[in-house]
Amino acid sequence: MSDEEWERFLRESVTGAAGAPVEPSARAREAERRLRESPGQPEGRHTYTPPRPRRRTGLYVAGLVAAVALMVVALFPREVVGWFGGDDGGQGGAPLAAETDTPREAPDAEAALRPTLAEPFRGSPAARWADGAEGITVPAAKPTGWMDAAQVERALRQSRDFLVAAGLDPRVLRGERPTKAIALLNPHQKDVQEYLRTALPAKALTPTTDPLLLFSRFRPEQARLVGDVVETRGRLTYREGKRGAVEVTADVTFVYPVTPATAADDERSAEAVRTIVRREVVMSWDDPSKVATEPGTMSLVSYTLYMTNGGCAAPTGYFVPPFGTADEQLTDKSRQVDPYDRTKPIDEHKDGTAAGDSCATATRSQAGGSGGPERRSRRPLFPGGKSALVEPSLRRAGRARAGPLHASTPPREGLMNDTPLHLVKGRFASASAGREVEYQVLLPVDRKEEEELPLVLHLHGAMSSSASLELAQPFYEDLHRRGEFPRAVVACPSTPTVGGFYIDWPGGESWETLVADEFAAHLSVTYGPFTTTALFGASMGGYGALKVAFGDPDRFAAVAALSPAVFPGETPEDVPEANRPSVLGELHRAMAHGTGDPATYTGNSVHGRARLHADRIRAAALPVLVDCGADDEFLLHEGAAHLHGVLTELGIAHEFRLVEGAGHTGPSAEPRTREAIRFVGAAITAGL
């Protein structure tokens, strides 16, 4: 049908064609009725009355409907096809429901359309998937193992946070360090920490040290994302694991549309390729009373990677999209696999190593065979290689006793002290906090009621409690026995992390006041009076110890901070986002009481306190120790170095230790903790 005929058909369908029957008016119909009912004149012998023509209105109504339908098809072809269960493989189609269980069948076949810059997901089932984190289904939480429902919900949320930080963070995709993801990994899991130290420099890689096993990365000079959307589909499941842990399994497919880094944004000439990555990560959220872990971190049980269009050659530490190979597909049907098929678990050998010759041809990938699927996996080993499953170091249960620790200086002649320390647990009603606060106290077993001793406030880190003192008891006892720590009362109160942070909240709980004043006053009733007071803290506790000491330097005999949670900036805007992942981001907001007010932030800043009371700190000759690992996973070494610069600028004497090769915790944590406690003990002894 020509365009002229089509236009005439549409016009006549609406206005009527020439010569078409015309419906009589109401007046004409009424006149006809009267004529029929009146007797009228008799018909003549040769009179003929023709039959009334049949009305043909229905034909033209049908024609009008057909015309409108044809117009809709012409204007909206994809949507119309979608109404009848089809799809042209473009970006359209109704979104799929969230995946809550293993799919029973692979996605329907799509039209063989190549991705473009405008439609990077066309010709792919991912066109109907959800964007980013929305495609990762999180199940409802219920009490499991050592966790109640709220704790399980937090573990599930943080498990998804890990997947987002490792596979969707734009900076990580550009090849930057996955700081947020690393912050969620148990720093005591030695083989995983060793993997991170080996993998992230991306040098001399092997299949088991490739950073792609956990993190999605593209070399910036080679490839860039098309737009800012990564489509995902997958789910989390969980169960009770070993020693009552909550074991979370993530099975998620990521679809990354990429184009050459040097390509122009020209739809006609630019090439787009989809790198398809399926990950299975098994995470164990361990009971801290049974396994060496840190609050808010998890251990890895296993992690497996299955990638398409990411490169099949030796590991480079980055995905290598097969640009320029779209017309080079292999034809061996027996080795074709569908990267969108999620009906089966990721196939791997029983020993957990990478599959062998795995560069098969990927269907529906629209790239050459050189970019076909490849499997890689790793199961962290127990130190010493005793098991194919991770077995993090177990914590000592119950009351820990001093045993062979790290090498130390010999006991001082004549200063040996065989008196053990006694651990006492208690609680008191705090007016500052508006609640009961638990605490633990270490003191000599033979302490006499009238004996006046120094007080050491031991401040715990984030997501911890007064149980931190019980874990440190062997260090205090060993140093006490060696004469390197004086007879003293050491006490640790339990304070919250979020909503606490050793900060006084306006109109609410005052945790700095509790630590600095109320807690010491309460202890003095039972164990005082005290000859002097010193402060020790690690991580968040290091922040609290420094802030309290710099706020009133005349009161304290010393302060030692191990890996303190301080930032490399003195206003909210000065602190880079990379330096405030996870809980540190909460602390960063809390320092300004959630308002972003620079004055409030400075008032709660260690740097701000140092500047405000520099004269008093210098006059008090307060002994200050700041110790931090040079490879701190949370980048706290940058904040510690900045603080060192501020104290040096202000002429405040201090000891600064930046320990090469040391992380936030790890193997160096024990000797560094001992040295920090020894520093406090020496300062107290010198002032007695």
XYZ file of C-alpha atoms in Angstrom:
688
model
C 0.000 0.000 0.000
C 1.426 3.360 -0.973
C 1.731 6.250 1.475
C -1.033 8.117 -0.405
C -3.434 5.149 -0.153
C -2.582 4.681 3.560
C -3.303 8.333 4.322
C -6.592 8.179 2.372
C -7.584 5.022 4.288
C -6.960 6.686 7.640
C -8.798 9.853 6.607
C -11.800 7.995 5.260
C -11.926 5.733 8.281
C -12.558 8.822 10.368
C -14.565 11.129 7.998
C -16.266 8.492 5.861
C -15.706 7.577 2.228
C -17.587 9.232 -0.623
C -20.872 7.407 -1.326
C -20.987 5.639 1.991
C -24.459 5.143 3.455
C -25.599 7.996 5.674
C -27.506 7.258 8.886
C -30.982 8.944 8.745
C -31.603 11.786 11.141
C -34.013 11.448 14.072
C -36.597 13.596 12.254
C -36.416 11.434 9.139
C -36.811 8.269 11.200
C -39.906 9.687 12.965
C -41.525 10.684 9.629
C -40.874 7.213 8.254
C -42.521 5.644 11.304
C -45.703 7.728 10.845
C -45.905 6.791 7.219
C -45.680 3.127 8.072
C -48.386 3.366 10.727
C -50.836 5.412 8.577
C -53.221 3.481 6.247
C -51.901 5.383 3.293
C -52.930 4.752 -0.264
C -53.141 1.189 -1.605
C -50.331 -0.022 -3.687
C -50.894 -0.156 -7.409
C -50.859 -3.421 -9.277
C -47.524 -2.706 -10.839
C -46.146 -0.805 -7.865
C -42.681 -2.000 -6.602
C -41.152 -1.094 -3.251
C -37.425 -1.991 -3.083
C -36.090 -3.484 0.154
C -34.314 -1.139 2.597
C -30.546 -1.281 2.344
C -28.770 -3.037 5.254
C -26.749 -0.759 7.459
C -22.974 -1.265 7.174
C -21.829 0.831 10.187
C -20.015 -2.162 11.787
C -17.578 -2.420 8.908
C -16.455 1.128 9.341
C -16.108 0.880 13.125
C -13.895 -2.161 12.560
C -11.900 -0.182 10.038
C -11.390 2.640 12.532
C -10.138 0.192 15.209
C -7.777 -1.465 12.730
C -6.384 1.910 11.696
C -5.683 2.947 15.274
C -4.049 -0.423 15.961
C -1.770 -0.056 12.956
C -0.783 3.413 14.112
C 0.152 2.074 17.584
C 2.233 -0.707 16.043
C 4.021 1.795 13.849
C 4.771 4.180 16.711
C 5.465 1.700 19.549
C 6.658 -1.602 18.040
C 8.663 -2.860 21.065
C 5.902 -2.301 23.552
C 3.313 -4.030 21.320
C 5.568 -7.043 20.798
C 6.133 -7.173 24.536
C 2.331 -7.312 25.131
C 2.247 -10.640 23.356
C 5.188 -12.200 25.195
C 7.921 -11.315 22.736
C 10.825 -8.875 22.811
C 13.138 -7.632 20.157
C 16.084 -7.911 22.484
C 16.378 -4.201 23.072
C 16.370 -2.262 26.316
C 12.611 -2.666 26.776
C 10.547 -5.354 28.461
C 9.047 -5.602 31.911
C 11.624 -5.939 34.718
C 12.013 -9.433 36.117
C 10.876 -10.182 39.639
C 13.637 -10.475 42.235
C 15.474 -13.808 42.310
C 14.671 -15.618 45.548
C 15.672 -19.164 44.611
C 17.684 -21.050 42.000
C 16.033 -20.448 38.593
C 14.504 -23.546 37.009
C 15.330 -22.591 33.436
C 17.671 -20.320 31.532
C 16.379 -16.990 30.202
C 14.505 -17.068 26.909
C 16.512 -16.578 23.748
C 16.864 -12.974 22.650
C 17.282 -11.442 19.228
C 20.943 -11.495 18.173
C 21.524 -7.756 18.537
C 24.876 -6.266 19.387
C 25.147 -3.753 22.234
C 25.539 -0.090 21.394
C 26.503 2.952 23.424
C 22.857 4.011 23.494
C 21.555 0.500 24.303
C 24.401 -1.412 25.954
C 22.131 -4.227 27.191
C 20.104 -4.897 24.048
C 20.134 -8.473 22.841
C 20.777 -9.560 26.430
C 18.576 -10.904 29.257
C 20.242 -8.249 31.431
C 18.017 -5.655 29.742
C 15.298 -6.773 32.171
C 17.544 -7.064 35.236
C 17.770 -4.553 38.068
C 20.406 -1.853 38.386
C 23.333 -2.234 40.773
C 22.616 -3.356 44.332
C 18.873 -3.583 43.599
C 19.464 -6.840 41.734
C 20.893 -8.604 44.818
C 18.028 -10.152 46.772
C 18.420 -10.158 50.561
C 16.231 -12.671 52.447
C 14.296 -11.981 55.616
C 16.359 -12.355 58.777
C 15.653 -14.770 61.596
C 17.728 -15.863 64.618
C 20.548 -18.136 63.469
C 23.582 -19.466 65.290
C 24.988 -16.955 67.773
C 23.029 -14.038 66.263
C 19.545 -12.748 66.937
C 17.349 -11.551 64.062
C 18.647 -7.966 64.177
C 22.252 -9.150 64.050
C 21.491 -11.484 61.146
C 19.838 -8.599 59.298
C 22.985 -6.505 59.852
C 25.209 -9.351 58.649
C 23.119 -9.753 55.495
C 23.214 -6.024 54.832
C 26.978 -5.901 55.300
C 27.386 -8.965 53.071
C 25.621 -7.104 50.286
C 27.727 -4.021 51.108
C 30.812 -6.149 50.474
C 29.527 -7.228 47.056
C 28.711 -3.627 46.174
C 32.099 -2.363 47.365
C 33.941 -5.136 45.515
C 31.924 -5.238 42.293
C 30.058 -1.952 41.798
C 32.149 0.834 43.341
C 33.128 3.098 40.393
C 36.588 3.719 41.832
C 37.272 0.011 42.220
C 36.054 -0.586 38.663
C 38.658 1.977 37.560
C 41.370 -0.059 39.262
C 41.627 1.827 42.563
C 42.154 0.087 45.914
C 38.927 -1.546 47.241
C 39.176 0.109 50.642
C 35.525 -0.278 51.634
C 35.478 -3.973 50.783
C 38.744 -4.675 52.634
C 37.359 -2.953 55.722
C 34.700 -5.701 55.946
C 37.239 -8.564 55.914
C 38.462 -10.161 59.132
C 41.983 -8.759 59.656
C 42.932 -11.872 61.646
C 42.390 -14.225 58.692
C 46.064 -14.437 57.835
C 45.943 -16.141 54.444
C 43.307 -13.724 53.148
C 45.366 -10.781 54.368
C 48.388 -12.300 52.650
C 46.334 -12.687 49.462
C 45.395 -8.989 49.630
C 49.008 -7.928 50.116
C 50.054 -10.009 47.106
C 47.098 -9.391 44.801
C 46.485 -5.674 44.963
C 49.871 -4.514 43.693
C 48.881 -6.669 40.663
C 52.458 -7.805 40.076
C 53.713 -11.333 39.337
C 50.177 -12.687 39.616
C 49.076 -16.309 39.594
C 45.535 -17.717 39.256
C 45.305 -17.841 43.079
C 46.590 -14.298 43.672
C 44.558 -12.537 40.993
C 42.617 -9.598 42.513
C 39.757 -10.423 40.128
C 38.920 -13.366 42.387
C 37.261 -10.853 44.715
C 37.244 -7.467 42.994
C 36.001 -6.292 39.585
C 38.590 -4.069 37.904
C 39.233 -2.647 34.440
C 42.463 -1.004 33.369
C 41.490 2.684 32.934
C 43.666 3.164 29.861
C 42.061 0.149 28.162
C 38.334 0.155 28.942
C 35.637 2.294 30.490
C 32.014 1.677 31.424
C 29.273 2.654 29.010
C 27.188 4.952 31.173
C 27.004 4.378 34.901
C 24.706 1.337 35.156
C 25.797 -2.217 35.896
C 22.976 -4.755 35.745
C 22.905 -7.494 38.378
C 20.896 -10.560 39.280
C 21.393 -12.840 42.251
C 20.642 -13.525 45.859
C 21.980 -14.094 49.353
C 21.218 -17.186 51.419
C 22.356 -18.027 54.924
C 22.587 -20.859 57.418
C 24.325 -21.731 60.670
C 27.979 -22.537 60.080
C 30.806 -23.848 62.217
C 30.976 -22.818 65.862
C 27.574 -21.167 65.590
C 28.673 -18.690 62.914
C 26.184 -17.231 60.443
C 27.382 -18.373 57.012
C 26.153 -16.194 54.142
C 26.433 -17.349 50.518
C 26.199 -14.817 47.706
C 25.552 -15.929 44.124
C 25.398 -12.870 41.862
C 25.928 -12.153 38.160
C 27.208 -8.720 37.143
C 26.961 -7.403 33.566
C 29.443 -4.618 32.782
C 28.955 -2.802 29.434
C 32.333 -1.394 28.390
C 33.893 0.371 25.442
C 37.531 1.090 24.572
C 38.918 3.864 26.780
C 40.003 5.875 23.742
C 36.737 5.439 21.838
C 34.761 8.532 20.950
C 31.127 8.799 22.014
C 30.116 8.139 18.420
C 27.254 5.682 18.218
C 28.182 4.716 14.663
C 31.832 3.847 15.223
C 32.243 3.043 18.947
C 32.302 -0.595 20.012
C 30.503 -1.904 23.096
C 31.188 -5.248 24.782
C 29.532 -6.820 27.808
C 31.856 -8.395 30.366
C 29.700 -10.851 32.329
C 30.898 -11.901 35.777
C 29.261 -14.406 38.071
C 30.548 -14.592 41.626
C 29.908 -17.006 44.443
C 31.269 -15.784 47.774
C 30.780 -17.657 51.041
C 31.184 -15.442 54.116
C 31.304 -16.446 57.779
C 30.137 -13.990 60.431
C 31.853 -15.511 63.442
C 31.122 -15.456 67.146
C 33.867 -13.177 68.580
C 33.930 -15.252 71.756
C 35.058 -18.274 69.737
C 36.955 -16.943 66.728
C 39.563 -14.219 66.387
C 37.674 -11.521 64.527
C 36.836 -7.853 64.738
C 33.315 -6.434 65.048
C 31.749 -5.670 61.706
C 34.082 -7.980 59.779
C 33.649 -11.456 58.329
C 35.884 -14.339 57.317
C 35.918 -15.765 53.805
C 35.138 -19.453 53.399
C 35.495 -19.513 49.609
C 35.184 -17.276 46.583
C 34.674 -18.294 42.969
C 34.731 -16.246 39.773
C 33.144 -17.173 36.421
C 33.737 -14.529 33.779
C 32.859 -14.021 30.127
C 34.574 -11.475 27.884
C 37.065 -10.771 30.634
C 40.166 -12.400 29.182
C 41.442 -15.969 29.036
C 45.178 -15.354 29.087
C 47.469 -15.213 32.126
C 46.121 -13.053 34.984
C 46.739 -9.320 34.670
C 44.714 -8.157 37.657
C 42.137 -6.573 35.345
C 39.324 -7.738 33.092
C 40.430 -7.644 29.451
C 37.377 -7.180 27.186
C 37.897 -8.717 23.713
C 37.447 -5.566 21.685
C 37.588 -6.103 17.923
C 36.600 -9.786 17.991
C 32.841 -9.559 17.495
C 33.036 -11.453 14.194
C 35.362 -14.212 15.403
C 33.005 -16.489 17.322
C 34.080 -20.118 17.565
C 31.679 -22.636 16.070
C 32.224 -25.679 18.299
C 28.668 -26.210 19.583
C 29.838 -28.747 22.178
C 31.795 -26.072 24.030
C 29.230 -23.291 24.005
C 27.929 -22.052 27.332
C 25.345 -19.443 28.303
C 26.778 -16.858 30.766
C 23.242 -15.750 31.698
C 22.138 -19.249 32.718
C 21.887 -19.263 36.525
C 20.126 -22.615 36.839
C 23.306 -24.441 37.901
C 25.971 -23.641 40.490
C 29.359 -22.478 39.289
C 31.162 -25.589 38.169
C 34.557 -26.216 39.769
C 36.921 -29.102 40.436
C 36.702 -30.880 43.747
C 40.019 -29.424 44.865
C 38.662 -25.909 44.498
C 41.218 -24.774 41.936
C 40.495 -23.167 38.629
C 39.035 -25.345 35.931
C 41.393 -26.364 33.190
C 40.847 -25.483 29.545
C 37.966 -23.147 30.214
C 37.945 -20.693 27.308
C 34.798 -22.061 25.724
C 32.533 -20.056 23.440
C 29.928 -17.922 25.172
C 26.496 -17.705 23.632
C 24.599 -14.409 23.740
C 27.792 -12.481 24.587
C 28.243 -10.734 21.210
C 32.033 -10.975 21.424
C 34.646 -13.293 20.020
C 35.697 -16.655 21.345
C 38.860 -15.215 22.866
C 36.726 -13.673 25.554
C 34.813 -16.818 26.463
C 34.002 -18.043 29.964
C 36.727 -18.734 32.474
C 36.399 -20.093 36.021
C 38.703 -19.209 38.863
C 38.206 -19.961 42.537
C 39.970 -19.971 45.862
C 39.314 -21.426 49.260
C 41.390 -19.724 51.953
C 43.522 -22.192 53.857
C 43.995 -22.573 57.559
C 47.515 -21.330 58.423
C 49.719 -24.344 57.808
C 47.457 -25.677 55.043
C 45.588 -28.204 57.186
C 42.178 -27.767 55.665
C 40.514 -26.766 52.422
C 38.163 -24.566 54.403
C 39.039 -21.482 56.360
C 39.649 -21.950 60.070
C 40.349 -18.536 61.619
C 42.493 -18.470 64.729
C 40.424 -19.376 67.763
C 40.245 -16.993 70.660
C 41.163 -18.183 74.111
C 37.962 -18.993 75.951
C 37.391 -17.949 79.545
C 40.068 -16.219 81.543
C 43.272 -15.985 79.560
C 46.578 -16.687 81.274
C 49.963 -15.428 80.280
C 51.869 -17.853 78.118
C 54.671 -17.645 75.592
C 53.901 -14.461 73.662
C 56.148 -12.464 71.384
C 59.795 -11.829 72.105
C 60.248 -9.196 74.768
C 62.965 -7.638 76.820
C 64.188 -9.753 79.745
C 62.609 -9.059 83.167
C 64.284 -6.270 85.071
C 66.527 -7.477 87.851
C 64.874 -6.951 91.220
C 61.561 -5.827 89.734
C 59.929 -9.219 89.219
C 56.377 -9.336 90.553
C 54.673 -12.706 90.903
C 51.377 -11.237 92.041
C 48.662 -12.077 89.476
C 45.981 -9.636 88.414
C 42.365 -10.229 89.263
C 39.533 -9.506 86.807
C 36.328 -8.019 88.245
C 33.126 -7.383 86.301
C 30.512 -4.871 87.353
C 27.939 -2.319 86.275
C 26.696 1.032 87.483
C 23.819 3.408 86.784
C 25.274 6.241 84.736
C 23.654 9.648 84.817
C 25.728 10.724 81.806
C 24.531 7.835 79.667
C 21.074 7.531 81.180
C 21.462 3.775 81.469
C 23.366 1.022 83.230
C 26.918 0.633 81.984
C 28.926 -2.565 82.231
C 32.642 -2.491 82.957
C 35.608 -4.697 83.784
C 38.504 -3.989 86.154
C 41.977 -5.525 86.533
C 43.779 -5.093 89.849
C 46.390 -6.926 91.947
C 44.934 -9.880 93.810
C 46.675 -8.770 97.028
C 45.531 -5.150 96.824
C 44.832 -3.762 100.285
C 41.746 -1.672 100.869
C 43.701 1.427 101.911
C 46.260 1.112 99.100
C 46.262 4.032 96.668
C 47.074 3.018 93.118
C 47.153 4.742 89.722
C 44.163 4.292 87.395
C 44.530 3.333 83.735
C 41.459 3.828 81.573
C 41.523 1.192 78.831
C 39.195 2.284 75.995
C 37.942 -0.342 73.548
C 37.448 -0.025 69.795
C 34.361 0.094 67.602
C 31.735 -2.649 67.906
C 33.468 -3.952 71.025
C 32.908 -3.807 74.775
C 34.591 -4.025 78.154
C 35.512 -7.613 77.193
C 38.415 -5.947 75.382
C 40.180 -5.695 78.744
C 39.815 -9.421 79.372
C 41.488 -10.124 76.033
C 44.343 -7.755 76.919
C 44.762 -9.231 80.407
C 47.755 -11.436 79.415
C 49.688 -8.373 78.263
C 49.079 -6.457 81.488
C 49.929 -9.522 83.579
C 53.127 -10.299 81.703
C 54.383 -6.710 81.883
C 53.326 -6.489 85.527
C 55.248 -9.657 86.316
C 58.320 -8.314 84.509
C 58.227 -5.060 86.422
C 57.424 -3.051 83.330
C 53.958 -2.086 84.450
C 53.237 -0.819 87.993
C 50.638 -1.994 90.449
C 47.547 -0.264 89.152
C 43.806 -0.413 88.648
C 42.993 -0.878 84.951
C 39.360 -0.348 83.977
C 37.324 -0.488 80.759
C 33.670 0.642 80.405
C 31.368 -0.669 77.662
C 30.351 2.142 75.341
C 28.366 2.008 72.097
C 29.780 2.659 68.653
C 27.057 4.417 66.641
C 25.475 6.929 68.995
C 28.524 6.686 71.275
C 32.002 7.198 69.817
C 33.148 8.758 73.138
C 31.161 11.860 72.155
C 28.780 13.986 74.245
C 25.523 14.253 72.314
C 23.458 17.437 72.837
C 20.345 16.621 74.842
C 21.300 12.949 74.890
C 23.915 10.520 76.124
C 27.315 11.945 77.120
C 29.923 9.242 76.600
C 32.975 11.472 76.796
C 31.801 12.811 80.156
C 31.208 9.250 81.323
C 34.769 8.199 80.489
C 36.549 11.359 81.581
C 34.677 12.058 84.809
C 31.796 9.863 85.940
C 33.378 6.433 85.486
C 36.583 7.388 87.294
C 34.546 8.909 90.134
C 32.500 5.713 90.458
C 35.641 3.560 90.568
C 37.198 5.837 93.156
C 34.492 4.934 95.663
C 35.532 1.273 95.604
C 39.153 1.271 94.479
C 40.379 4.825 95.099
C 41.512 7.358 95.703
C 43.873 7.176 92.742
C 47.340 8.669 92.646
C 47.079 9.558 88.940
C 45.210 8.581 85.778
C 46.483 7.488 82.357
C 44.733 6.552 79.132
C 45.195 3.725 76.632
C 42.990 3.099 73.599
C 42.988 1.239 70.283
C 41.174 2.232 67.092
C 38.006 4.078 68.170
C 39.354 3.851 71.723
C 42.544 5.542 70.512
C 40.445 8.429 69.217
C 38.635 8.650 72.554
C 41.835 8.447 74.614
C 43.573 11.225 72.660
C 40.506 13.453 72.660
C 39.953 13.111 76.408
C 43.670 13.612 77.191
C 44.021 16.686 74.971
C 40.796 18.122 76.400
C 42.194 18.234 79.956
C 45.937 17.466 79.762
C 46.754 18.449 83.372
C 44.758 15.507 84.750
C 46.566 12.673 82.985
C 49.933 10.999 83.424
C 50.110 9.666 79.844
C 48.111 8.712 76.760
C 48.874 5.923 74.290
C 46.823 5.438 71.116
C 47.172 2.339 68.933
C 45.878 2.762 65.353
C 43.693 5.672 66.470
C 40.594 6.518 64.424
C 41.750 9.974 63.340
C 41.356 11.519 59.907
C 43.783 13.282 57.546
C 41.757 16.491 57.717
C 40.478 18.996 60.255
C 37.083 19.946 58.808
C 34.321 17.710 57.428
C 35.180 18.751 53.865
C 38.893 18.043 54.287
C 38.482 14.299 54.814
C 38.531 12.231 51.581
C 35.730 9.724 51.147
C 38.256 6.886 50.961
C 39.296 7.640 54.555
C 35.829 7.230 55.994
C 34.485 3.814 55.006
C 31.888 1.935 57.024
C 32.011 2.767 60.746
C 34.564 5.513 60.161
C 31.960 7.288 58.062
C 29.584 7.132 61.026
C 32.283 8.595 63.284
C 32.993 11.336 60.752
C 29.307 12.354 60.791
C 29.026 11.992 64.559
C 31.878 14.413 65.196
C 29.608 17.176 63.867
C 26.564 15.638 65.592
C 25.247 14.764 62.157
C 24.894 18.427 61.155
C 28.127 18.976 59.239
C 28.831 22.027 61.419
C 32.594 22.765 61.215
C 32.819 24.187 64.742
C 31.174 21.135 66.307
C 33.382 18.868 64.213
C 36.541 20.681 65.334
C 35.423 20.489 68.957
C 35.251 16.688 68.689
C 38.442 16.416 66.642
C 41.740 15.277 68.158
C 43.493 17.827 65.968
C 41.093 20.543 67.122
C 41.654 19.692 70.788
C 45.431 19.740 70.261
C 45.311 23.181 68.668
C 42.920 24.569 71.282
C 44.952 23.353 74.285
C 48.452 23.308 72.827
C 49.836 25.566 75.575
C 48.380 23.394 78.348
C 49.613 20.179 76.722
C 53.136 21.571 76.409
C 53.081 22.887 79.983
C 51.866 19.559 81.350
C 54.618 17.711 79.447
C 52.030 15.045 78.738
C 53.675 11.841 77.425
C 51.938 11.003 74.122
C 52.332 7.879 71.983
C 50.717 7.467 68.555
C 51.332 4.069 66.938
C 49.878 2.959 63.594
C 50.589 0.357 60.932
C 51.829 1.801 57.643
C 49.471 -0.540 55.760
C 46.340 0.077 57.831
C 43.360 -1.339 55.916
C 41.230 1.650 56.950
C 43.925 4.151 55.876
C 44.234 5.306 59.486
C 47.983 5.673 58.935
C 47.159 8.736 56.854
C 45.241 10.273 59.747
C 47.999 9.324 62.203
C 50.631 10.916 59.959
C 48.514 14.075 59.719
C 48.206 14.189 63.517
C 51.967 13.728 63.812
C 52.385 16.765 61.565
C 49.980 18.852 63.642
C 51.673 17.952 66.934
C 55.073 18.705 65.436
C 53.817 22.053 64.134
C 52.470 22.918 67.616
C 55.693 21.914 69.350
C 53.964 19.180 71.361
C 56.428 16.461 72.330
C 55.228 13.011 71.342
C 56.387 9.622 70.155
C 55.169 8.617 66.708
C 55.566 5.049 65.434
C 54.623 4.180 61.872
C 55.185 0.427 61.637
C 56.132 -0.736 58.143
C 54.207 -3.758 56.867
C 51.680 -3.604 59.716
C 47.917 -3.413 59.229
C 45.107 -2.336 61.512
C 45.466 -5.596 63.402
C 47.238 -8.749 62.237
C 50.440 -10.373 63.538
C 52.016 -7.116 64.702
C 49.060 -6.169 66.903
C 50.187 -8.129 69.982
C 53.735 -6.768 70.267
C 52.531 -3.252 69.468
C 49.833 -3.489 72.152
C 52.422 -4.643 74.655
C 54.715 -1.745 73.762
C 51.894 0.787 74.110
C 50.981 -0.589 77.552
C 54.670 -0.550 78.493
C 54.813 3.136 77.422
C 51.927 3.983 79.766
C 53.488 1.971 82.586
C 56.841 3.721 82.194
C 55.205 7.159 82.253
C 53.246 6.302 85.425
C 56.350 4.897 87.126
C 58.369 7.992 86.233
C 55.758 10.226 87.842
C 55.358 8.262 91.062
